[in-house]
CSV table of C-alpha atoms and ligand atoms in Angstrom, one decimal:
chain,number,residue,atom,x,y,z
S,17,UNK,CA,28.3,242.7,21.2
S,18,UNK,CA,31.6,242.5,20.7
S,19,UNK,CA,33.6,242.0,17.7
S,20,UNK,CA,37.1,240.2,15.9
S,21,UNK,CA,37.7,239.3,13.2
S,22,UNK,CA,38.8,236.1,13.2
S,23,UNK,CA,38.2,233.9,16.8
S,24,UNK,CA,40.8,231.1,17.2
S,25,UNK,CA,38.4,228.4,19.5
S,26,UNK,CA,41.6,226.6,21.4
S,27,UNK,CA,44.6,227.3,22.8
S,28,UNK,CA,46.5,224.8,22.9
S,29,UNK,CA,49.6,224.9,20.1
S,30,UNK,CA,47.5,224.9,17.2
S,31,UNK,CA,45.6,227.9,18.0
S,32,UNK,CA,48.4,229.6,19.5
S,33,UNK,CA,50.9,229.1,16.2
S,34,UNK,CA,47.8,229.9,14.2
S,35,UNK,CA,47.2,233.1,16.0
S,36,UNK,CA,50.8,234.2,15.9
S,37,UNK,CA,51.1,233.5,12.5
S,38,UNK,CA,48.1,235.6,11.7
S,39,UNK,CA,49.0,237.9,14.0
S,40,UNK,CA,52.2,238.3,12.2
S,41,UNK,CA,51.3,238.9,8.9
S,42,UNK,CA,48.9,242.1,10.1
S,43,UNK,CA,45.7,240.6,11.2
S,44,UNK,CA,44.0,242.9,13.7
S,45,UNK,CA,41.6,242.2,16.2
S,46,UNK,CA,43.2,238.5,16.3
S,47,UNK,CA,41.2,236.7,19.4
S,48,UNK,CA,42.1,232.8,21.2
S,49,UNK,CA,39.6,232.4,23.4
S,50,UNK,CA,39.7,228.7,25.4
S,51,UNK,CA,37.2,227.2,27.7
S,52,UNK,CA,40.4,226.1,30.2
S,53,UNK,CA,41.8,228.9,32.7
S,54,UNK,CA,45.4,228.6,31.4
S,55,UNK,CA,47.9,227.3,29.1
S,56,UNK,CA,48.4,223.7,28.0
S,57,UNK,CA,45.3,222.2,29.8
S,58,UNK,CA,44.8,220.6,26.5
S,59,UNK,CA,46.8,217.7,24.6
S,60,UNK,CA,49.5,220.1,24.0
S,61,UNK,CA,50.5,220.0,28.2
S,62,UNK,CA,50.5,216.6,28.3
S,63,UNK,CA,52.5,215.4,25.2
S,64,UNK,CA,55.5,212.7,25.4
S,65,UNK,CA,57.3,215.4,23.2
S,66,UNK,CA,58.4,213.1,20.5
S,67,UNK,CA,58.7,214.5,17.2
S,68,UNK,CA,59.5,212.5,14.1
S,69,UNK,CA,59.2,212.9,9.8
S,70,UNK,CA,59.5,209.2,9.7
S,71,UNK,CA,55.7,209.1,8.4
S,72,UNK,CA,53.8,206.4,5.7
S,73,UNK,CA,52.0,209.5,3.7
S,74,UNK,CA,54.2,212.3,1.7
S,75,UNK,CA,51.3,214.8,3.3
S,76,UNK,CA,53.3,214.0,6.9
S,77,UNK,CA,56.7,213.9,5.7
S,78,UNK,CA,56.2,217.5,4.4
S,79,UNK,CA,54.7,218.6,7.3
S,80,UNK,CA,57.4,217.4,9.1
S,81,UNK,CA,60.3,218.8,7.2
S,82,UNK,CA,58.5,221.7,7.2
S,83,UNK,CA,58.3,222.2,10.9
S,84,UNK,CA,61.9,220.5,11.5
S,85,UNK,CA,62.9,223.7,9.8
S,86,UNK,CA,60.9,226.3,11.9
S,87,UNK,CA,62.0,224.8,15.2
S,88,UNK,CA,65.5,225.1,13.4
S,89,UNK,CA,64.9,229.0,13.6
S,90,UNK,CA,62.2,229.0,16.3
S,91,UNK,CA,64.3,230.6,19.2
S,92,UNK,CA,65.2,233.6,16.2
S,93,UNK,CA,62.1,234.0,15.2
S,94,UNK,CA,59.6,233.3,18.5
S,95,UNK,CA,62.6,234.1,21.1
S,96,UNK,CA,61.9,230.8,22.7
S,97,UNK,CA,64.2,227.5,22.6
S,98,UNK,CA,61.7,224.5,21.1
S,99,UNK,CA,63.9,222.0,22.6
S,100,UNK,CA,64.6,220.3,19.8
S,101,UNK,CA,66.9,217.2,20.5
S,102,UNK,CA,67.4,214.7,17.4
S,103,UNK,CA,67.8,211.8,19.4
S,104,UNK,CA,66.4,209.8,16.6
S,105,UNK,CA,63.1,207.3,16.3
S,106,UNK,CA,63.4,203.5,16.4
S,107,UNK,CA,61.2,201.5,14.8
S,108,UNK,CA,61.6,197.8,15.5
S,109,UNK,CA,59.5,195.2,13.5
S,110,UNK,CA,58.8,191.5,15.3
S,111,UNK,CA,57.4,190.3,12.3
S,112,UNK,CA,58.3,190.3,8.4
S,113,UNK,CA,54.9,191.8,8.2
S,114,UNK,CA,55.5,194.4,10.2
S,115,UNK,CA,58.9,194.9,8.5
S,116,UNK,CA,56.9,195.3,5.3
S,117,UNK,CA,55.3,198.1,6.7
S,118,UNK,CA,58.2,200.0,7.9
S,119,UNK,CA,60.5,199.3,4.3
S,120,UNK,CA,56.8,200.9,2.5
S,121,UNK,CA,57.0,204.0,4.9
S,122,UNK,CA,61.1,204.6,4.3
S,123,UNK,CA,59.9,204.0,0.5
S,124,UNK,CA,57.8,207.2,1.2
S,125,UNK,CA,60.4,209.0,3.2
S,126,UNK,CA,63.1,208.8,0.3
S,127,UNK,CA,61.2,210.0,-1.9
S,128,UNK,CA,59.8,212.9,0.1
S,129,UNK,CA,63.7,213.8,0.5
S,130,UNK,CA,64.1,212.0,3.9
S,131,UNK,CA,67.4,210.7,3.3
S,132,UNK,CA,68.8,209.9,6.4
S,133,UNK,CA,66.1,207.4,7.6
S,134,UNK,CA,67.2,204.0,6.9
S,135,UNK,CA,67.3,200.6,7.4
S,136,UNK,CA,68.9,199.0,10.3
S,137,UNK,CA,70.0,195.3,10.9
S,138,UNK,CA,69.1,193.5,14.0
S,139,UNK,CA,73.3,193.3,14.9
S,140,UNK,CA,73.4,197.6,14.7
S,141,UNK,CA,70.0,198.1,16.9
S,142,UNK,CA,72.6,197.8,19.8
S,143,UNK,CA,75.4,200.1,18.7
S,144,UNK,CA,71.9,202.6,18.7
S,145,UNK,CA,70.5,201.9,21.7
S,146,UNK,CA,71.5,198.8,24.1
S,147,UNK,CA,68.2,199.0,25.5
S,148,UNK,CA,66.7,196.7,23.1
S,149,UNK,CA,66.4,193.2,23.7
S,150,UNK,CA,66.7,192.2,20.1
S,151,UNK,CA,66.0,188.2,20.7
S,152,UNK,CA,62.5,188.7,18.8
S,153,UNK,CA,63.3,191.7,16.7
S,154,UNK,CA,63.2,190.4,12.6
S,155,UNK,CA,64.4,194.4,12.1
S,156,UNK,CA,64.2,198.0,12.0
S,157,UNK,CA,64.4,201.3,10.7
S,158,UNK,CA,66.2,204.8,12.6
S,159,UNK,CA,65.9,208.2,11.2
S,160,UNK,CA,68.7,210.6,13.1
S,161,UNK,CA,67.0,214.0,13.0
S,162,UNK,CA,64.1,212.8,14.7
S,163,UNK,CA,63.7,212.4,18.0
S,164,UNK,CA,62.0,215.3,20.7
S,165,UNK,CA,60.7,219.1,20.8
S,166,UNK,CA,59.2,220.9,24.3
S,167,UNK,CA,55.7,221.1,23.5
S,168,UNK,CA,54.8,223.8,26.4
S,169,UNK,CA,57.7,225.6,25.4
S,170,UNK,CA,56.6,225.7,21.2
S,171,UNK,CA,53.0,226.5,23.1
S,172,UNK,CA,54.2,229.1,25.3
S,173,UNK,CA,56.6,230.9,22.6
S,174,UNK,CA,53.3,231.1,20.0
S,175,UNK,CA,51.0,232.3,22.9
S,176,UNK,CA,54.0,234.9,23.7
S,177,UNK,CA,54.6,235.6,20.1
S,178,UNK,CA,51.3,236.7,19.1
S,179,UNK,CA,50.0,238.2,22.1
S,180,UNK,CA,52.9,240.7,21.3
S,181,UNK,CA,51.8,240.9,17.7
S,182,UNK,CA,48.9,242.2,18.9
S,183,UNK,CA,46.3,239.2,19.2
S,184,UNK,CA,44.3,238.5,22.4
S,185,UNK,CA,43.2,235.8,24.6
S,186,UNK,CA,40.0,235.0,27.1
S,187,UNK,CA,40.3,232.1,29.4
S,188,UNK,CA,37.4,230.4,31.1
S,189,UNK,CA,35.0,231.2,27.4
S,190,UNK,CA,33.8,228.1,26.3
S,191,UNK,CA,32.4,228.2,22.9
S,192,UNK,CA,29.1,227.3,23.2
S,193,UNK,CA,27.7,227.9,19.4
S,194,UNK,CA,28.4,229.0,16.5
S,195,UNK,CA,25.8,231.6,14.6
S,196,UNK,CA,25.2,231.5,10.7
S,197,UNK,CA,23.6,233.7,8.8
S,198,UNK,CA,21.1,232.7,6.1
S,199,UNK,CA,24.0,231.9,3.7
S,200,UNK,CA,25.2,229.9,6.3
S,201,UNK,CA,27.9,231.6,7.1
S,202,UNK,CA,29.3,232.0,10.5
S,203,UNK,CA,28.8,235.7,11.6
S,204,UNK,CA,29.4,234.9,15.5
S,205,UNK,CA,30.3,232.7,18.5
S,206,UNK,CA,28.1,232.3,21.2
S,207,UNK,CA,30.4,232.0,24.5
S,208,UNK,CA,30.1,231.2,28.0
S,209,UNK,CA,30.8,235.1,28.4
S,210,UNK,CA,28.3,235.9,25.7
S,211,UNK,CA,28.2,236.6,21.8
S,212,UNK,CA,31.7,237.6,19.7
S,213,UNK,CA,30.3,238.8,16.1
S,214,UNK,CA,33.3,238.0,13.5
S,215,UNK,CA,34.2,237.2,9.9
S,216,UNK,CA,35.8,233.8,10.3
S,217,UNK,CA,36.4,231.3,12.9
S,218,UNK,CA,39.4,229.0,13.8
S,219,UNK,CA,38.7,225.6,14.8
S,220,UNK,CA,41.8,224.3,17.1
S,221,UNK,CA,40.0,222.6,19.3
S,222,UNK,CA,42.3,219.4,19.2
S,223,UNK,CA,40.6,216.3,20.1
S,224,UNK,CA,37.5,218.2,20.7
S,225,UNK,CA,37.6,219.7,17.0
S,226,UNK,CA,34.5,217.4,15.6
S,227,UNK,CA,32.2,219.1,18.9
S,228,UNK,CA,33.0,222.3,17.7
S,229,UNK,CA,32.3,221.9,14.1
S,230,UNK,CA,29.0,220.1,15.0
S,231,UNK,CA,27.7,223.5,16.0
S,232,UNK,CA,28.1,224.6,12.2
S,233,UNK,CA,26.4,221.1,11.2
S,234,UNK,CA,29.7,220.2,10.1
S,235,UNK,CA,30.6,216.4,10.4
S,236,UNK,CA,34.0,216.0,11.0
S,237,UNK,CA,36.0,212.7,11.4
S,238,UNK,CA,37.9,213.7,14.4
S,239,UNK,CA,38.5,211.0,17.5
S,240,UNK,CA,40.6,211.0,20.2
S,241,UNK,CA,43.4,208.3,20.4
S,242,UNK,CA,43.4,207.2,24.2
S,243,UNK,CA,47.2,206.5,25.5
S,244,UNK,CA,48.6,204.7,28.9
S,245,UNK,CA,51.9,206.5,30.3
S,246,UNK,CA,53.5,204.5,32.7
S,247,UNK,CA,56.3,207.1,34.8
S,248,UNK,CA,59.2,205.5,36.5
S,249,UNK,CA,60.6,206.9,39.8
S,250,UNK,CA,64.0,209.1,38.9
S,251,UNK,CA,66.8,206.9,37.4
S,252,UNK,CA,70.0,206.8,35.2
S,253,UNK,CA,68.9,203.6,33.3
S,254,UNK,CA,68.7,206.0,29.9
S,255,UNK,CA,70.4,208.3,28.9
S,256,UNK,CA,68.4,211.7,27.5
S,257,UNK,CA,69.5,210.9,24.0
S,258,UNK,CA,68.0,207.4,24.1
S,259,UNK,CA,66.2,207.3,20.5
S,260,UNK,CA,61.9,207.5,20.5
S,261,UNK,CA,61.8,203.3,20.5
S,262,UNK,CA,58.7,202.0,19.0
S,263,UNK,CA,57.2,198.8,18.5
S,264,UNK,CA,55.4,198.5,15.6
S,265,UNK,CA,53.1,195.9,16.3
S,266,UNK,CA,51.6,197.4,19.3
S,267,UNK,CA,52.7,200.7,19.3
S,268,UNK,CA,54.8,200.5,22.9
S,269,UNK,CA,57.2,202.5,22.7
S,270,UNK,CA,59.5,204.8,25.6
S,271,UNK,CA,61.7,207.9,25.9
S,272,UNK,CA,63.8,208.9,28.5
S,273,UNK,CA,62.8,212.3,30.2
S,274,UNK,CA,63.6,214.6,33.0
S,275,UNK,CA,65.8,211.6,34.6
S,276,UNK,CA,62.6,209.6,34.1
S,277,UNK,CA,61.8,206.9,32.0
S,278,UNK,CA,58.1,207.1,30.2
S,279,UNK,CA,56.7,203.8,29.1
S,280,UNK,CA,53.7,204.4,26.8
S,281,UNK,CA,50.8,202.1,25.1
S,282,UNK,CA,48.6,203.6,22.8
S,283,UNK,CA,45.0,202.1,24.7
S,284,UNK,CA,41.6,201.6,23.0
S,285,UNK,CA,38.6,203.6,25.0
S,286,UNK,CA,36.3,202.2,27.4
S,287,UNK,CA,33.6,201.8,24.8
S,288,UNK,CA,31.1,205.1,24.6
S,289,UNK,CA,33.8,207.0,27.0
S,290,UNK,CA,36.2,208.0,24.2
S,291,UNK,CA,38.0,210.9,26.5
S,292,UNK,CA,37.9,208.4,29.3
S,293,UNK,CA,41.9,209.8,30.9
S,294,UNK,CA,41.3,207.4,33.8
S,295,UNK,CA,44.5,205.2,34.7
S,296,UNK,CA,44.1,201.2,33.3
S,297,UNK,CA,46.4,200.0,36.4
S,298,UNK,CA,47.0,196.4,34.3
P,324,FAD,C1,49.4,211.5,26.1
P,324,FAD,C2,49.7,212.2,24.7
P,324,FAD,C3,50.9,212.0,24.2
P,324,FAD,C4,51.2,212.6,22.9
P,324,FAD,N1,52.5,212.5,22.4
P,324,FAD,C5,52.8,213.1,21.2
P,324,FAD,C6,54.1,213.1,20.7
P,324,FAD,O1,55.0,212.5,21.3
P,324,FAD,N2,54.3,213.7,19.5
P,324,FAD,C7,53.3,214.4,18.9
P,324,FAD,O2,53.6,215.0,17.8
P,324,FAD,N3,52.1,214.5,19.4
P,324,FAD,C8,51.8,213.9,20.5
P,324,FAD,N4,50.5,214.0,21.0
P,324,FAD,C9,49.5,214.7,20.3
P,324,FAD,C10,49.7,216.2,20.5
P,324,FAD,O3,49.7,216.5,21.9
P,324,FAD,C11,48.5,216.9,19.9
P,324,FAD,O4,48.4,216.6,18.5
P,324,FAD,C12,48.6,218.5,20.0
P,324,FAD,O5,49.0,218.9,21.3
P,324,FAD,C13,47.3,219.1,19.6
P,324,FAD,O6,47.3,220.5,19.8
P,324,FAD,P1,46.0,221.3,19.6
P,324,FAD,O7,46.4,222.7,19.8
P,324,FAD,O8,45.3,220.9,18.4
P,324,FAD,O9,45.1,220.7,20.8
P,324,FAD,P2,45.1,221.0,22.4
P,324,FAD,O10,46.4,221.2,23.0
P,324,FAD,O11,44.3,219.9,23.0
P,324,FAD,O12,44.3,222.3,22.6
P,324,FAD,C14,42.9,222.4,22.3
P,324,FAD,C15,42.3,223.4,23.2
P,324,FAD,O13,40.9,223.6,22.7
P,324,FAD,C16,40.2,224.0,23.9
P,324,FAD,N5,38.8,223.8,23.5
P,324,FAD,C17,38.2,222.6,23.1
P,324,FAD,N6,36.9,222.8,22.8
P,324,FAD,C18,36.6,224.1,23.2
P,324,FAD,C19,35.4,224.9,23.2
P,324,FAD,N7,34.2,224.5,22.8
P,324,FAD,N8,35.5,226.2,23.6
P,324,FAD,C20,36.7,226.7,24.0
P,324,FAD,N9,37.8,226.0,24.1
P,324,FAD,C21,37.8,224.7,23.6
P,324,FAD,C22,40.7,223.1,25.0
P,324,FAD,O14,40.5,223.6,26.3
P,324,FAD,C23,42.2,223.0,24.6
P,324,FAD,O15,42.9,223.9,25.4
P,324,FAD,C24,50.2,213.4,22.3
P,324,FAD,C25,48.9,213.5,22.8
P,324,FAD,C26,48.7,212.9,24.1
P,324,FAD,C27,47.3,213.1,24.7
């Protein structure tokens, strides 16, 4: 059989930072192994790229900061640019409820040391981005240093990063199990290219995290948020450092990328299909 001592299930950018990191600090026999034949088949290849600390828990605003400062030496430490542009977020509020919400989140932000995310009035969304049409906007609020990251780039440094620090990868290995002793702990992983004995196990398995931890009789609250990407044909409507702009009722919001513009609309599931990707044409 053979043997690692700690199996990372996923590669997509969590298992790949988590595997570096390990990796780094002098973890031997380090071992990704993902059921996809390549890199970025996952969420990770397919994100809009927006990154933002402009969050309504502390728990996200530190999680933010903190990785607002790795990207800030990223291309030292991982040799890779992350693509970080702070373009900024826009959050724009059509109703004084929905303003209510966004003053409570910057409440959150300040004190979490967000300074720069403020307020806006409905007269300066237009000297931040004429795109708006502000007729039914009550208001807003715009944090600077947010705004975009290359997610297959972060993905692809990590995956670099720690295969030189010694960790390895197996593509095509689903994990199919997940042996525990009579403790109940987990001693192995049963693959699609047979058994891996090992002392602890990784679960970055992104949206299909709660599978995974199923075959440990673990219950955990993980679901996949279905999203609609509309892709425009090439144009020079907006420019690349058009803010994030999100509407906080629905949750529409679009970035310019790649010459492109990306409209995108966070979709409920066709009932019982919940990583149902088809295309919703209306
Ligand atoms: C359309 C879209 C837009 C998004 N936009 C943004 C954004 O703008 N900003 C932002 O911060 N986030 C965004 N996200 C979310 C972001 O992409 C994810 O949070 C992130 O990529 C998750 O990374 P991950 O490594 O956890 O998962 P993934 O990249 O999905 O990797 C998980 C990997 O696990 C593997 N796997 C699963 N089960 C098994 C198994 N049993 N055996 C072996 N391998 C397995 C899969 O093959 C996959 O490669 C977006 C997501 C989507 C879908």
């Amino acid at each position: 059989m053979r043997r690692a001592s700690v199996v990372i299930v996923g590669a997509g950018v969590m298992g790949a930072s988590v595997a570096y990191h390990l990796a780094a600090r002098g973890w031997r026999d380090v071992l990704i192994v993902d059921r996809s034949d390549g890199p970025g088949r996952g969420s990770t290849g397919v994100a809009t790229g927006g990154f933002r600390a402009q969050y309504a828990t502390a728990i996200n605003v530190w999680l933010s900061l903190l990785a607002r400062e790795k990207f800030s030496r990223f291309r030292d430490e991982i040799g890779v640019d992350p693509g970080y542009l702070p373009a900024g977020y826009l959050w724009l509020a059509q109703t004084r409820a929905e303003l209510d919400i966004l003053r409570a989140g910057l409440k959150v932000q300040q004190a979490e040391g967000l300074h720069e995310a403020t307020e806006v009035g409905v007269e300066d969304i237009g000297l931040i981005t004429p795109s708006v049409l502000r007729d039914d906007v009550v208001g807003a609020t715009f944090c600077p240093t947010d705004g975009f990251i290359a997610p297959l780039q972060v993905l692809n440094g990590y995956l670099a990063a720690a295969l030189r620090a010694g960790a390895g990868v197996e593509w095509q290995t689903a994990v199919t199990g997940l042996i525990r002793d009579e403790g109940g702990r987990i001693v192995a992983v049963e693959t699609s290219s047979g058994r891996i004995s090992t002392e602890a196990v990784v679960n970055a398995a992104g949206a299909w995290a709660a599978e995974l931890a199923g075959h440990a009789g673990v219950s955990l609250p993980v679901t996949p948020l279905r999203r609609q990407i509309a892709v425009t044909v090439p144009c020079t409507l907006l420019p690349p450092t058009t803010p994030m702009t999100i509407f906080a009722g629905d949750g529409f919001h679009f970035r310019a990328r790649d010459g492109r513009v990306l409209l995108l609309w966070p979709a409920p599931g066709v009932s019982g299909k919940p990583f149902d990707v088809s295309v919703d044409r209306e």
